[in-house]
Structures are given as C-alpha cells and as structure tokens.
XYZ file of C-alpha atoms in Angstrom:
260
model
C 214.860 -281.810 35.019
C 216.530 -279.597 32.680
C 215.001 -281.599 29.631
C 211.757 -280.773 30.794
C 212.520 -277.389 31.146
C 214.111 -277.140 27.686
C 210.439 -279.227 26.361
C 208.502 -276.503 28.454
C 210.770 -273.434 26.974
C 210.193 -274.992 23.143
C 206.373 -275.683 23.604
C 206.089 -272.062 25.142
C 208.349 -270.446 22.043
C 205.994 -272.657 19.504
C 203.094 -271.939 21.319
C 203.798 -267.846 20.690
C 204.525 -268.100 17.037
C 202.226 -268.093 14.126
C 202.428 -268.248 10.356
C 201.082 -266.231 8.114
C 200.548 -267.582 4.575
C 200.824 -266.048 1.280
C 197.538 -265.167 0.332
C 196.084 -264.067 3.600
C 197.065 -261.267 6.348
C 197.036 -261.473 10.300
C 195.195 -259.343 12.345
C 196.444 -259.176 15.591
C 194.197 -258.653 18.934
C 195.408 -257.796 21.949
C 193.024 -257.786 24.769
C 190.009 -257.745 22.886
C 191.317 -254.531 20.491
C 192.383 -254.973 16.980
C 196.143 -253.757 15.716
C 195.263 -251.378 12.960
C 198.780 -252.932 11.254
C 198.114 -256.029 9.708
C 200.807 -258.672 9.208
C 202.466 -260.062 6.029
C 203.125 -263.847 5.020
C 206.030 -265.168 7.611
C 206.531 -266.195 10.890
C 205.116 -263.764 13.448
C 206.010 -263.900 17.612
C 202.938 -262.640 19.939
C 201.669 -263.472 23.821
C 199.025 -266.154 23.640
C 198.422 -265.654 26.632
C 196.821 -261.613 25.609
C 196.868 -261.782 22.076
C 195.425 -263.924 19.343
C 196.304 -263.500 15.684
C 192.778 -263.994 13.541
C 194.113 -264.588 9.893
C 191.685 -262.955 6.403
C 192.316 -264.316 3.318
C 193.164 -261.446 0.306
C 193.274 -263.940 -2.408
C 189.983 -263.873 -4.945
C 187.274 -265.350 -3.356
C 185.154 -267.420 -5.636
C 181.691 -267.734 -3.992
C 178.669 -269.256 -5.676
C 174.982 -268.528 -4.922
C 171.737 -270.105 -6.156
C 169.597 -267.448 -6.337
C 165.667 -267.936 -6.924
C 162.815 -265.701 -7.718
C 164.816 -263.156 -9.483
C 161.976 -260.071 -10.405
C 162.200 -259.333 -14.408
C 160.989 -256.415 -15.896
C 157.852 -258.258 -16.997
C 157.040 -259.295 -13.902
C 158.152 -263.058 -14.363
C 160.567 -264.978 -11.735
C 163.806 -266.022 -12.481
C 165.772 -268.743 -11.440
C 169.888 -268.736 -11.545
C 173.028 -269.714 -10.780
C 175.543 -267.359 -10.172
C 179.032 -266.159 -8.373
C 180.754 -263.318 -7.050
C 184.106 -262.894 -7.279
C 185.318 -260.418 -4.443
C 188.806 -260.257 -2.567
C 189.602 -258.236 1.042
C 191.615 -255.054 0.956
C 194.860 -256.367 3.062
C 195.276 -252.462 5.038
C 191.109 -252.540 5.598
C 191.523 -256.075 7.063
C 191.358 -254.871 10.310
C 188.059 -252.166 9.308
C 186.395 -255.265 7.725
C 186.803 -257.620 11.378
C 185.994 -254.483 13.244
C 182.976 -252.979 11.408
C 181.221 -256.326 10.145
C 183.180 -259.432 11.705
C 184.434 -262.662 11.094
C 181.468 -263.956 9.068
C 181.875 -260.763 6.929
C 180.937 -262.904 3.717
C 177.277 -263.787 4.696
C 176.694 -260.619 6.516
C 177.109 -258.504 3.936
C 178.644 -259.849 0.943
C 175.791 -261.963 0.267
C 172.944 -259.950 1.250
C 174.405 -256.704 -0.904
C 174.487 -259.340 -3.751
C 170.898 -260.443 -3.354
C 169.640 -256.942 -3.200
C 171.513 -255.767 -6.459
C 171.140 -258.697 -8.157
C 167.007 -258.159 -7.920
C 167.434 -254.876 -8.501
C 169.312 -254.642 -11.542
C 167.435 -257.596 -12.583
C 164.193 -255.799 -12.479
C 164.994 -253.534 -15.274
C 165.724 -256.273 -18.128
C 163.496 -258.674 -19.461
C 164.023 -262.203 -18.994
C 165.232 -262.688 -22.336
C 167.586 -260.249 -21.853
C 169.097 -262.871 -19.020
C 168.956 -265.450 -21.824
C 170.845 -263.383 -24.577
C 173.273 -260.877 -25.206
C 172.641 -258.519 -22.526
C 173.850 -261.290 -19.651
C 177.061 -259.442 -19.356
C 175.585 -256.024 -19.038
C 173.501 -257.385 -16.363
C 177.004 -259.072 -14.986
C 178.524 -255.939 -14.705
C 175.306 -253.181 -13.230
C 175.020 -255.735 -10.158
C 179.116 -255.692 -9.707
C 178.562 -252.039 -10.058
C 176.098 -252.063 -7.462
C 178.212 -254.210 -5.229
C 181.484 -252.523 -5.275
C 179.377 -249.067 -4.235
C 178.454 -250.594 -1.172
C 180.958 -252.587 -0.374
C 184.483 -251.225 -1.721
C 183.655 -248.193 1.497
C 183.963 -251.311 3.709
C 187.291 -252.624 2.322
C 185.608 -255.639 0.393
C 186.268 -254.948 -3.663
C 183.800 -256.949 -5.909
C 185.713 -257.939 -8.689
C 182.794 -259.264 -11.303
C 179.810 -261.001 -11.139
C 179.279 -264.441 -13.178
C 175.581 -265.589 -14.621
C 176.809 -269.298 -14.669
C 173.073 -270.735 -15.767
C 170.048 -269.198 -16.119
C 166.457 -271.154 -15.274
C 163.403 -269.137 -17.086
C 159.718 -270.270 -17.079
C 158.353 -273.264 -18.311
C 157.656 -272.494 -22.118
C 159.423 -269.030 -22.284
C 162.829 -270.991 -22.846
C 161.558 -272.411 -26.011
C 159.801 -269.420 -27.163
C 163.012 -267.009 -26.732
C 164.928 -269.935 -28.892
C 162.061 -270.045 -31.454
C 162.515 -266.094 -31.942
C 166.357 -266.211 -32.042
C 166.071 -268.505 -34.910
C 163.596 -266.469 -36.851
C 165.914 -263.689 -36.184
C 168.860 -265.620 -37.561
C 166.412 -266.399 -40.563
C 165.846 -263.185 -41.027
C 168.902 -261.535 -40.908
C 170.479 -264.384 -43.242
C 167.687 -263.436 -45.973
C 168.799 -259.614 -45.508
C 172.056 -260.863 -46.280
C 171.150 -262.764 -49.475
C 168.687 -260.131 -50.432
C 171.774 -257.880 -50.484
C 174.278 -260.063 -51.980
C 171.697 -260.089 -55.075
C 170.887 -256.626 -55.270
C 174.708 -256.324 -55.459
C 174.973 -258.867 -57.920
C 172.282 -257.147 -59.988
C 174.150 -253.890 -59.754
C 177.067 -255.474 -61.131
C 175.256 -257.022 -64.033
C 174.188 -253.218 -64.860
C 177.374 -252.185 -64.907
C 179.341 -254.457 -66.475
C 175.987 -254.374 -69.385
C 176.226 -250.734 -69.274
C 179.974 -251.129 -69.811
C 180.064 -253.477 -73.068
C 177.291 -250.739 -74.888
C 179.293 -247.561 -74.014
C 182.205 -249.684 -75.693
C 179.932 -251.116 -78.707
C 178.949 -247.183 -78.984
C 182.613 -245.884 -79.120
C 183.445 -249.072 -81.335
C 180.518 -248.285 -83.537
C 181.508 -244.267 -83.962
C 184.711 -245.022 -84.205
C 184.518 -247.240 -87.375
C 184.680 -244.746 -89.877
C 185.362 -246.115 -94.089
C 188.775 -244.897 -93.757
C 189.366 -247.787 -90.791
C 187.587 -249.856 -92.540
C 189.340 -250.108 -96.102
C 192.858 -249.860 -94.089
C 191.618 -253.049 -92.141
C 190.319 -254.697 -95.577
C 194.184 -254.195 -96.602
C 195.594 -255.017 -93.582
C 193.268 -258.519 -93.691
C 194.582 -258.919 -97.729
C 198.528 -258.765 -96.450
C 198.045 -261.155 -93.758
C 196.309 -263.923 -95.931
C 199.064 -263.261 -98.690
C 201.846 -264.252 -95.843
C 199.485 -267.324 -95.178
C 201.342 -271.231 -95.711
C 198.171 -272.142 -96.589
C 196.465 -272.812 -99.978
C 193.393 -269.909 -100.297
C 191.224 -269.015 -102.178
C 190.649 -265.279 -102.399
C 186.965 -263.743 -104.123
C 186.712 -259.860 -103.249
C 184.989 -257.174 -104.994
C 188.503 -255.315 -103.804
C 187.129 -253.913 -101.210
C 185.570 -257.108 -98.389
C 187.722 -260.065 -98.571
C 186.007 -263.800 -98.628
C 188.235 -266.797 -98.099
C 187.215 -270.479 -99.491
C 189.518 -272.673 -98.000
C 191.054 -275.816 -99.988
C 190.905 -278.729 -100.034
C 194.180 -279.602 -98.301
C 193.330 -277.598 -95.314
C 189.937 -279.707 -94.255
C-alpha cells in the first residue's frame, strides 16, 4: 500500500513539472489566460490539472519558401527560392500566442513575406534578381517585414534569394549582356593602359630632347678643348700600344697590332 502511494505521489510530482530548454521560453496558461511572465530554460512546477505550459522557440528560425509568380517591373513572372530568417521576442512570447496564436508562422510570417516580397519585387527588373542588386532586394523585403511584424514581437532578421528561376530565354540573354559588359569594360581597361603607356613614351621622349638641348647649349669650345685634353691624358696613362694622329686639337686612335 504505501508503495503505491509513494508511485502515485512521484507520478503526480512528475506529472506537474516541465522543462524548459535553452532556446525556447514557456508560456504558462492558467484557465484558459496567458501569464504575461514567461519562463526561462529549467525545471518549472505548475497544476496540470489548471494550467498547461505551451513552450515558443527564440532561437533563429530558418524557414524556406518557394515562391512563384513573383511581379517584375517589366511585367514578367518570377520564379524563386527563398528564406526568412526571423526569431520570437522571449518578453512578447506571450503577445505573439495571444494576438496571432500557435501557428503564428503561417499566419502571418508567411503571408507578410509573400506580400513584401511581390511588392518590393515589382520595382526591379528581373535582371536585377539575377545580378548585383539581389541583396538590395534581400534587404527592402526584410525591411518590409520587420515593419509589420517587429510591432507583433516577431523580428525578421534577413531575407535570403537562395535561387532565382527567370523566363525561358531571358536567362541566357541577361548572361549574353554580362559578358559583353565584361568585354567592354576589359577594352576600357586596355584602351587606358595604352593611352597611359603612350603618355609615358611622351614623356620620357620629351625628357631625352630637353636633355640633348641642355647637352647641346651647354657644349661650349672651352668644354670642348678641356675634354680633347682630358681624352689626350687618359690615352697617355694607357698599357696599351697607340697610335695617336691629331691636328692638336680632336684626337684619333689607330690601335696596334698587338691589341687585335
């Protein structure tokens, strides 16, 4: 008897006790009414008998959508995958389960998306989707999101383009233009390395006749008979045989025999 009453007083203190992981909060309700106080990770006592304890996760939610007919600014459809990253605020926990519900993601979280995602959508072109611009785009329908939603106690932490599906020939067309692009921009960029090169030609041309010029005004027959003398003394200190014809003023050397 008394071991079945000790089984009965266990199951009864088990059966009142919850736990609370990390990454989520409880959200206790007590005859149908939420506790505005939400609880932390741990082991938490309540009556099951008038309470229930309805646990919300306020981790990062990673939740992917395929979303079709996207509207472009040209009017075309667009296909994609994509995925919101959004996490509860652990205080609003109990706003979120009393304002939306349970199923707070497809209530709201998903329909806001859809609605901003088209929206924001519809004012690039669909090779915007296909390009650089895919992060702007990322970030105006997170914009859009955490308006609506962040009120509510859901924060939308960034949107992901994960693959983009466009038309049947505009894929190929967008790539064809990015290349020519490319092209084109590497062209500029030899176009300019050679007008630089060019530039440097004139200068370095422009450089050797300024110095010719000075060279040519500086040479004066004073320099020039020193030089001739200069020349004279550095043949006469020469170890080899030479052969020395001047008019005393230009030296010409005939080298011997010996020395070829």
């Amino acid at each position: 008897m008394k071991r079945n009453l000790l089984y009965l007083l266990t199951l009864s203190v088990l059966s009142s006790c919850t736990i609370i992981r990390q990454g989520e909060v409880g959200v206790k309700r007590r005859l149908g009414k939420l506790d505005p106080n939400v609880k932390g990770s741990g082991v938490h006592g309540y009556n099951p008998l008038t309470t229930t304890i309805l646990r919300v996760p306020i981790r990062t939610i990673n939740l992917p959508l395929a979303v079709e007919n996207l509207p472009s600014k040209e009017g075309l459809n667009i296909s994609a995958e994509m995925a919101v990253l959004y996490r509860i605020v652990p205080e609003k926990a109990p706003q979120v389960l009393a304002t939306i519900g349970e199923r707070y993601e497809n209530v709201v979280v998903v329909s806001v998306f859809r609605s901003a995602a088209a929206d924001v959508c519809a004012r690039f072109f669909a090779k915007d989707m296909y390009t650089g611009q895919r992060e702007e785009i990322e970030r105006e329908i997170a914009d859009e999101m955490h308006k609506v939603l962040e009120p509510r106690g859901i924060v939308v932490e960034s949107v992901l383009m994960k693959s983009i599906e466009l038309p049947k020939g505009l894929a190929q067309s967008i790539e064809q233009k990015l290349e020519a692009e490319q092209q084109a921009q590497q062209m500029d960029f030899v176009l300019q390395k050679e007008r630089k090169e060019a530039d440097r030609k004139v200068i370095e041309a422009k450089g050797i006749a300024d110095a010719q010029k000075i060279i040519s005004e500086g040479l004066t027959k004073q320099i020039i008979e020193f030089k001739s003398i200069e020349a004279f003394r550095q043949l006469a200190t020469s170890p080899n045989t030479k052969v020395i014809v001047t008019d005393g003023k230009t030296p010409m050397l005939i080298s011997s025999a010996d020395d070829k």
